[in-house]
PDB file of C-alpha atoms in Angstrom:
ATOM      1  CA  MET A  66       9.436   3.894 -19.387  1.00 64.00           C
ATOM      2  CA  GLU A  67       7.974   6.804 -22.133  1.00 78.00           C
ATOM      3  CA  ILE A  68       8.429  10.056 -19.894  1.00 78.00           C
ATOM      4  CA  TYR A  69       5.948  11.964 -21.973  1.00 82.00           C
ATOM      5  CA  ASP A  70       3.536   9.133 -22.168  1.00 84.00           C
ATOM      6  CA  ASP A  71      -0.190  11.167 -21.267  1.00 85.00           C
ATOM      7  CA  VAL A  72      -0.264   9.166 -17.809  1.00 83.00           C
ATOM      8  CA  TYR A  73       2.761  11.033 -16.659  1.00 82.00           C
ATOM      9  CA  GLY A  74       1.635  14.475 -17.399  1.00 85.00           C
ATOM     10  CA  PHE A  75      -1.388  15.048 -14.578  1.00 82.00           C
ATOM     11  CA  ARG A  76       1.370  17.283 -12.724  1.00 82.00           C
ATOM     12  CA  GLY A  77       2.717  19.091 -15.800  1.00 85.00           C
ATOM     13  CA  ASN A  78       4.608  18.922 -18.762  1.00 85.00           C
ATOM     14  CA  SER A  79       8.563  19.604 -17.527  1.00 87.00           C
ATOM     15  CA  LYS A  80      10.501  16.322 -17.485  1.00 84.00           C
ATOM     16  CA  GLY A  81      10.928  16.997 -13.600  1.00 83.00           C
ATOM     17  CA  LYS A  82       7.245  17.438 -13.460  1.00 85.00           C
ATOM     18  CA  ARG A  83       6.766  14.087 -15.396  1.00 84.00           C
ATOM     19  CA  LEU A  84       9.405  12.237 -13.147  1.00 85.00           C
ATOM     20  CA  VAL A  85       7.441  13.123 -10.117  1.00 83.00           C
ATOM     21  CA  ALA A  86       4.303  11.506 -11.500  1.00 83.00           C
ATOM     22  CA  PHE A  87       5.934   8.669 -12.863  1.00 85.00           C
ATOM     23  CA  THR A  88       6.917   7.903  -9.236  1.00 83.00           C
ATOM     24  CA  GLN A  89       3.436   8.581  -8.070  1.00 82.00           C
ATOM     25  CA  LYS A  90       2.159   6.043 -10.702  1.00 82.00           C
ATOM     26  CA  ALA A  91       4.495   3.647 -11.738  1.00 83.00           C
ATOM     27  CA  GLN A  92       5.138   0.053 -10.025  1.00 85.00           C
ATOM     28  CA  PRO A  93       8.053   0.450  -7.346  1.00 85.00           C
ATOM     29  CA  LYS A  94      10.578  -1.985  -9.172  1.00 87.00           C
ATOM     30  CA  ALA A  95       9.964   0.363 -12.286  1.00 86.00           C
ATOM     31  CA  ILE A  96      10.836   3.223 -10.520  1.00 87.00           C
ATOM     32  CA  ALA A  97      13.952   1.329  -8.990  1.00 88.00           C
ATOM     33  CA  LYS A  98      15.118   0.534 -12.614  1.00 90.00           C
ATOM     34  CA  THR A  99      14.891   4.452 -13.410  1.00 89.00           C
ATOM     35  CA  LEU A 100      16.741   5.560 -10.558  1.00 89.00           C
ATOM     36  CA  ALA A 101      19.857   3.366 -10.998  1.00 90.00           C
ATOM     37  CA  GLY A 102      19.260   4.298 -14.547  1.00 90.00           C
ATOM     38  CA  LEU A 103      19.708   8.272 -13.360  1.00 90.00           C
ATOM     39  CA  TRP A 104      22.538   6.934 -11.392  1.00 90.00           C
ATOM     40  CA  GLU A 105      24.527   5.938 -14.353  1.00 91.00           C
ATOM     41  CA  TYR A 106      23.780   9.149 -16.435  1.00 90.00           C
ATOM     42  CA  LEU A 107      24.733  11.235 -13.066  1.00 88.00           C
ATOM     43  CA  GLN A 108      28.064   8.943 -13.001  1.00 90.00           C
ATOM     44  CA  ALA A 109      29.105   9.996 -16.397  1.00 91.00           C
ATOM     45  CA  ASP A 110      27.589  13.616 -16.977  1.00 91.00           C
ATOM     46  CA  ARG A 111      28.536  14.959 -13.470  1.00 88.00           C
ATOM     47  CA  PRO A 112      31.214  12.460 -11.854  1.00 87.00           C
ATOM     48  CA  ASP A 113      32.030  15.158  -8.918  1.00 88.00           C
ATOM     49  CA  ASP A 114      28.199  14.474  -7.763  1.00 85.00           C
ATOM     50  CA  ALA A 115      28.147  10.934  -7.862  1.00 86.00           C
ATOM     51  CA  THR A 116      29.738  10.346  -4.361  1.00 88.00           C
ATOM     52  CA  ASP A 117      29.611   7.394  -2.225  1.00 87.00           C
ATOM     53  CA  ASP A 118      27.476   8.743   0.222  1.00 84.00           C
ATOM     54  CA  ASN A 119      25.149   9.807  -2.539  1.00 85.00           C
ATOM     55  CA  ARG A 120      25.298   6.422  -4.064  1.00 87.00           C
ATOM     56  CA  LYS A 121      24.938   4.502  -0.523  1.00 88.00           C
ATOM     57  CA  LYS A 122      21.803   6.703   0.026  1.00 86.00           C
ATOM     58  CA  LEU A 123      20.142   5.725  -3.626  1.00 87.00           C
ATOM     59  CA  SER A 124      20.904   2.246  -3.321  1.00 87.00           C
ATOM     60  CA  ALA A 125      19.182   2.226   0.146  1.00 87.00           C
ATOM     61  CA  ILE A 126      16.165   3.647  -1.881  1.00 87.00           C
ATOM     62  CA  ILE A 127      16.196   1.424  -4.795  1.00 87.00           C
ATOM     63  CA  GLU A 128      16.511  -1.663  -2.784  1.00 87.00           C
ATOM     64  CA  ARG A 129      13.113  -0.359  -0.382  1.00 86.00           C
ATOM     65  CA  LEU A 130      11.881  -0.414  -3.976  1.00 85.00           C
ATOM     66  CA  GLY A 131      12.635  -3.822  -4.690  1.00 86.00           C
ATOM     67  CA  GLY A 132      15.438  -3.208  -6.672  1.00 87.00           C
ATOM     68  CA  ARG A 133      19.161  -4.294  -6.859  1.00 87.00           C
ATOM     69  CA  PRO A 134      21.815  -2.162  -4.860  1.00 87.00           C
ATOM     70  CA  LEU A 135      23.721   0.006  -7.009  1.00 87.00           C
ATOM     71  CA  PRO A 136      27.531  -1.453  -7.653  1.00 85.00           C
ATOM     72  CA  GLY A 137      29.623  -0.647  -4.993  1.00 78.00           C
ATOM     73  CA  ALA A 138      27.151   0.852  -2.483  1.00 70.00           C
ATOM     74  CA  ALA A 139      27.577  -1.588   0.371  1.00 63.00           C
ATOM     75  CA  VAL A 140      25.522  -0.091   3.009  1.00 52.00           C
ATOM     76  CA  VAL A 141      27.072  -0.507   6.658  1.00 51.00           C
ATOM     77  CA  GLU A 142      24.895  -1.183   9.235  1.00 55.00           C
ATOM     78  CA  GLU A 143      24.539   0.935  11.893  1.00 54.00           C
ATOM     79  CA  PRO A 144      24.711  -0.644  15.366  1.00 54.00           C
ATOM     80  CA  LYS A 145      21.323  -1.406  17.130  1.00 58.00           C
ATOM     81  CA  VAL A 146      20.697   0.770  19.782  1.00 57.00           C
ATOM     82  CA  THR A 147      18.384  -1.182  22.316  1.00 58.00           C
ATOM     83  CA  GLN A 148      15.726   0.925  23.966  1.00 54.00           C
ATOM     84  CA  PRO A 149      13.573   0.145  26.846  1.00 53.00           C
ATOM     85  CA  LEU A 150      10.598  -1.407  25.665  1.00 66.00           C
ATOM     86  CA  ARG A 151       8.411   0.742  27.571  1.00 79.00           C
ATOM     87  CA  PRO A 152       9.265   4.433  29.197  1.00 82.00           C
ATOM     88  CA  ALA A 153       9.141   4.328  32.954  1.00 84.00           C
ATOM     89  CA  GLU A 154       5.672   5.151  34.355  1.00 87.00           C
ATOM     90  CA  GLY A 155       6.565   8.708  35.593  1.00 89.00           C
ATOM     91  CA  ILE A 156       7.584   9.795  32.094  1.00 90.00           C
ATOM     92  CA  LEU A 157       4.503   8.491  30.712  1.00 89.00           C
ATOM     93  CA  ALA A 158       2.502  10.580  33.483  1.00 92.00           C
ATOM     94  CA  ALA A 159       4.286  13.634  32.213  1.00 92.00           C
ATOM     95  CA  LEU A 160       3.416  13.399  28.912  1.00 91.00           C
ATOM     96  CA  GLU A 161       0.113  12.943  29.699  1.00 92.00           C
ATOM     97  CA  SER A 162       0.070  15.506  31.813  1.00 92.00           C
ATOM     98  CA  GLU A 163       1.540  17.992  29.283  1.00 91.00           C
ATOM     99  CA  LEU A 164      -0.779  16.549  26.907  1.00 89.00           C
ATOM    100  CA  LEU A 165      -4.125  17.290  29.080  1.00 89.00           C
ATOM    101  CA  ALA A 166      -2.703  20.949  29.662  1.00 90.00           C
ATOM    102  CA  LEU A 167      -2.941  21.646  25.928  1.00 86.00           C
ATOM    103  CA  GLU A 168      -6.589  21.264  26.205  1.00 83.00           C
ATOM    104  CA  ALA A 169      -6.593  23.857  28.663  1.00 82.00           C
ATOM    105  CA  MET A 170      -5.228  26.470  25.791  1.00 83.00           C
ATOM    106  CA  THR A 171      -8.550  27.108  24.396  1.00 78.00           C
ATOM    107  CA  ASP A 172      -7.973  31.277  23.935  1.00 79.00           C
ATOM    108  CA  ARG A 173      -4.626  30.696  22.186  1.00 78.00           C
ATOM    109  CA  PRO A 174      -4.898  28.118  19.402  1.00 79.00           C
ATOM    110  CA  HIS A 175      -1.383  29.106  17.669  1.00 81.00           C
ATOM    111  CA  GLU A 176       0.421  28.817  20.877  1.00 85.00           C
ATOM    112  CA  ARG A 177      -1.350  25.173  21.435  1.00 85.00           C
ATOM    113  CA  GLY A 178      -0.295  24.185  18.108  1.00 82.00           C
ATOM    114  CA  TYR A 179       3.188  25.093  18.497  1.00 82.00           C
ATOM    115  CA  ALA A 180       3.219  23.435  22.035  1.00 87.00           C
ATOM    116  CA  PHE A 181       1.543  20.469  20.679  1.00 86.00           C
ATOM    117  CA  GLU A 182       4.201  20.066  18.240  1.00 83.00           C
ATOM    118  CA  ARG A 183       6.874  20.309  21.029  1.00 85.00           C
ATOM    119  CA  PHE A 184       5.147  17.383  23.006  1.00 88.00           C
ATOM    120  CA  LEU A 185       5.201  15.247  19.844  1.00 86.00           C
ATOM    121  CA  LYS A 186       8.770  15.658  19.553  1.00 85.00           C
ATOM    122  CA  ARG A 187       9.312  14.773  23.185  1.00 86.00           C
ATOM    123  CA  TRP A 188       6.656  12.028  22.656  1.00 85.00           C
ATOM    124  CA  PHE A 189       8.786  10.581  19.772  1.00 83.00           C
ATOM    125  CA  ASP A 190      11.997  10.720  21.792  1.00 84.00           C
ATOM    126  CA  THR A 191      10.804   8.947  24.840  1.00 86.00           C
ATOM    127  CA  TRP A 192       9.928   5.564  22.729  1.00 83.00           C
ATOM    128  CA  GLY A 193      13.338   5.919  21.090  1.00 80.00           C
ATOM    129  CA  LEU A 194      12.477   7.746  17.399  1.00 80.00           C
ATOM    130  CA  ASP A 195      14.966  10.341  17.650  1.00 78.00           C
ATOM    131  CA  ALA A 196      12.455  13.270  16.512  1.00 79.00           C
ATOM    132  CA  ARG A 197      13.490  16.272  14.644  1.00 79.00           C
ATOM    133  CA  ALA A 198      11.528  19.314  15.604  1.00 77.00           C
ATOM    134  CA  SER A 199       9.384  21.135  13.414  1.00 75.00           C
ATOM    135  CA  PHE A 200      11.312  23.259  10.166  1.00 73.00           C
ATOM    136  CA  ARG A 201       9.913  25.472   7.439  1.00 72.00           C
ATOM    137  CA  THR A 202      10.811  24.616   4.090  1.00 71.00           C
ATOM    138  CA  ILE A 203      10.060  26.885   0.906  1.00 71.00           C
ATOM    139  CA  GLY A 204       6.608  27.444   1.276  1.00 69.00           C
ATOM    140  CA  GLU A 205       5.449  25.251   3.765  1.00 71.00           C
ATOM    141  CA  GLN A 206       6.335  24.395   7.664  1.00 72.00           C
ATOM    142  CA  ILE A 207       6.800  20.416   8.249  1.00 74.00           C
ATOM    143  CA  ASP A 208       5.486  19.470  11.815  1.00 76.00           C
ATOM    144  CA  GLY A 209       8.227  17.228  12.557  1.00 77.00           C
ATOM    145  CA  SER A 210       9.810  13.948  11.333  1.00 80.00           C
ATOM    146  CA  PHE A 211      11.604  10.688  12.428  1.00 78.00           C
ATOM    147  CA  PRO A 212      13.828   7.972  11.004  1.00 79.00           C
ATOM    148  CA  HIS A 213      12.685   4.584  11.191  1.00 76.00           C
ATOM    149  CA  ASP A 214      14.120   1.285   9.512  1.00 73.00           C
ATOM    150  CA  GLY A 215      15.914   3.829   6.924  1.00 73.00           C
ATOM    151  CA  THR A 216      13.117   5.610   5.872  1.00 76.00           C
ATOM    152  CA  THR A 217      12.290   9.537   7.236  1.00 77.00           C
ATOM    153  CA  TYR A 218       8.762   9.891   8.116  1.00 79.00           C
ATOM    154  CA  LEU A 219       7.194  13.176   8.272  1.00 77.00           C
ATOM    155  CA  VAL A 220       4.942  14.277  10.986  1.00 79.00           C
ATOM    156  CA  GLU A 221       1.929  16.837   9.979  1.00 78.00           C
ATOM    157  CA  ALA A 222       0.000  17.620  13.294  1.00 77.00           C
ATOM    158  CA  LYS A 223      -3.193  19.130  13.717  1.00 76.00           C
ATOM    159  CA  TRP A 224      -5.304  19.992  17.126  1.00 75.00           C
ATOM    160  CA  HIS A 225      -9.009  20.485  16.400  1.00 75.00           C
ATOM    161  CA  ARG A 226     -11.733  20.753  18.748  1.00 73.00           C
ATOM    162  CA  THR A 227     -14.564  18.757  16.463  1.00 79.00           C
ATOM    163  CA  GLN A 228     -14.254  15.533  14.136  1.00 84.00           C
ATOM    164  CA  THR A 229     -11.950  16.087  10.922  1.00 85.00           C
ATOM    165  CA  ASP A 230     -14.571  16.308   8.135  1.00 87.00           C
ATOM    166  CA  ALA A 231     -13.738  14.409   4.726  1.00 90.00           C
ATOM    167  CA  THR A 232     -13.342  17.630   2.918  1.00 90.00           C
ATOM    168  CA  MET A 233     -10.198  18.570   5.239  1.00 85.00           C
ATOM    169  CA  LEU A 234      -9.242  14.622   5.095  1.00 85.00           C
ATOM    170  CA  HIS A 235      -9.265  14.789   0.954  1.00 87.00           C
ATOM    171  CA  SER A 236      -7.432  17.789   1.414  1.00 85.00           C
ATOM    172  CA  PHE A 237      -4.574  16.216   3.347  1.00 80.00           C
ATOM    173  CA  GLN A 238      -4.480  13.289   1.193  1.00 81.00           C
ATOM    174  CA  GLY A 239      -3.738  15.226  -1.825  1.00 81.00           C
ATOM    175  CA  LYS A 240      -0.725  16.746  -0.181  1.00 75.00           C
ATOM    176  CA  ILE A 241       0.538  13.429   0.298  1.00 73.00           C
ATOM    177  CA  GLU A 242       0.379  12.212  -2.897  1.00 74.00           C
ATOM    178  CA  GLU A 243       2.217  15.505  -4.112  1.00 74.00           C
ATOM    179  CA  ARG A 244       5.142  14.025  -2.524  1.00 68.00           C
ATOM    180  CA  THR A 245       7.540  12.020  -3.934  1.00 60.00           C
ATOM    181  CA  ILE A 246       8.283   8.430  -2.355  1.00 56.00           C
ATOM    182  CA  TRP A 247      11.545   9.406  -1.438  1.00 53.00           C
ATOM    183  CA  SER A 248      10.623  12.824   0.264  1.00 52.00           C
ATOM    184  CA  VAL A 249      12.697  13.666   3.310  1.00 44.00           C
ATOM    185  CA  PRO A 250      13.592  16.842   5.137  1.00 39.00           C
TER     186      PRO A 250
END
């Protein structure tokens, strides 16, 4: 990988911005190989930061990208929690009522948005997705997240009365493409 190749300059010229651009443009196995190389550099340059926990986390990312796990990063399988196939009808009916009640909040759109985020957390939890409520990072709010099969998925929730137009969807797509593939809260 040549970090100064023009193809990786679309986010800016710093090494960090070029690395993020690389993670958005390169093939998954090339990204995995680069991450493994960065791990080796971390071990040599800052061994105190090269903890077993960090090795396991990075190794899991590398494996998801199709690379070989880092040496010494045996990932311990967490016991599988058996979830019911379908929540009880009473729980689903309560969730449906809660969602329909949001529709009546026409004069309070911000309150409705926050209520919708809380509803989504309960909905994800009901289906066994161990959701995390909304939280703020520097410069943005994440409406929620949930882990599934070793990946954390970020949730962006919008409530609009009318169909979302293409411009808004393209704007949202741009936000998604700005994130690195290993973005987690």
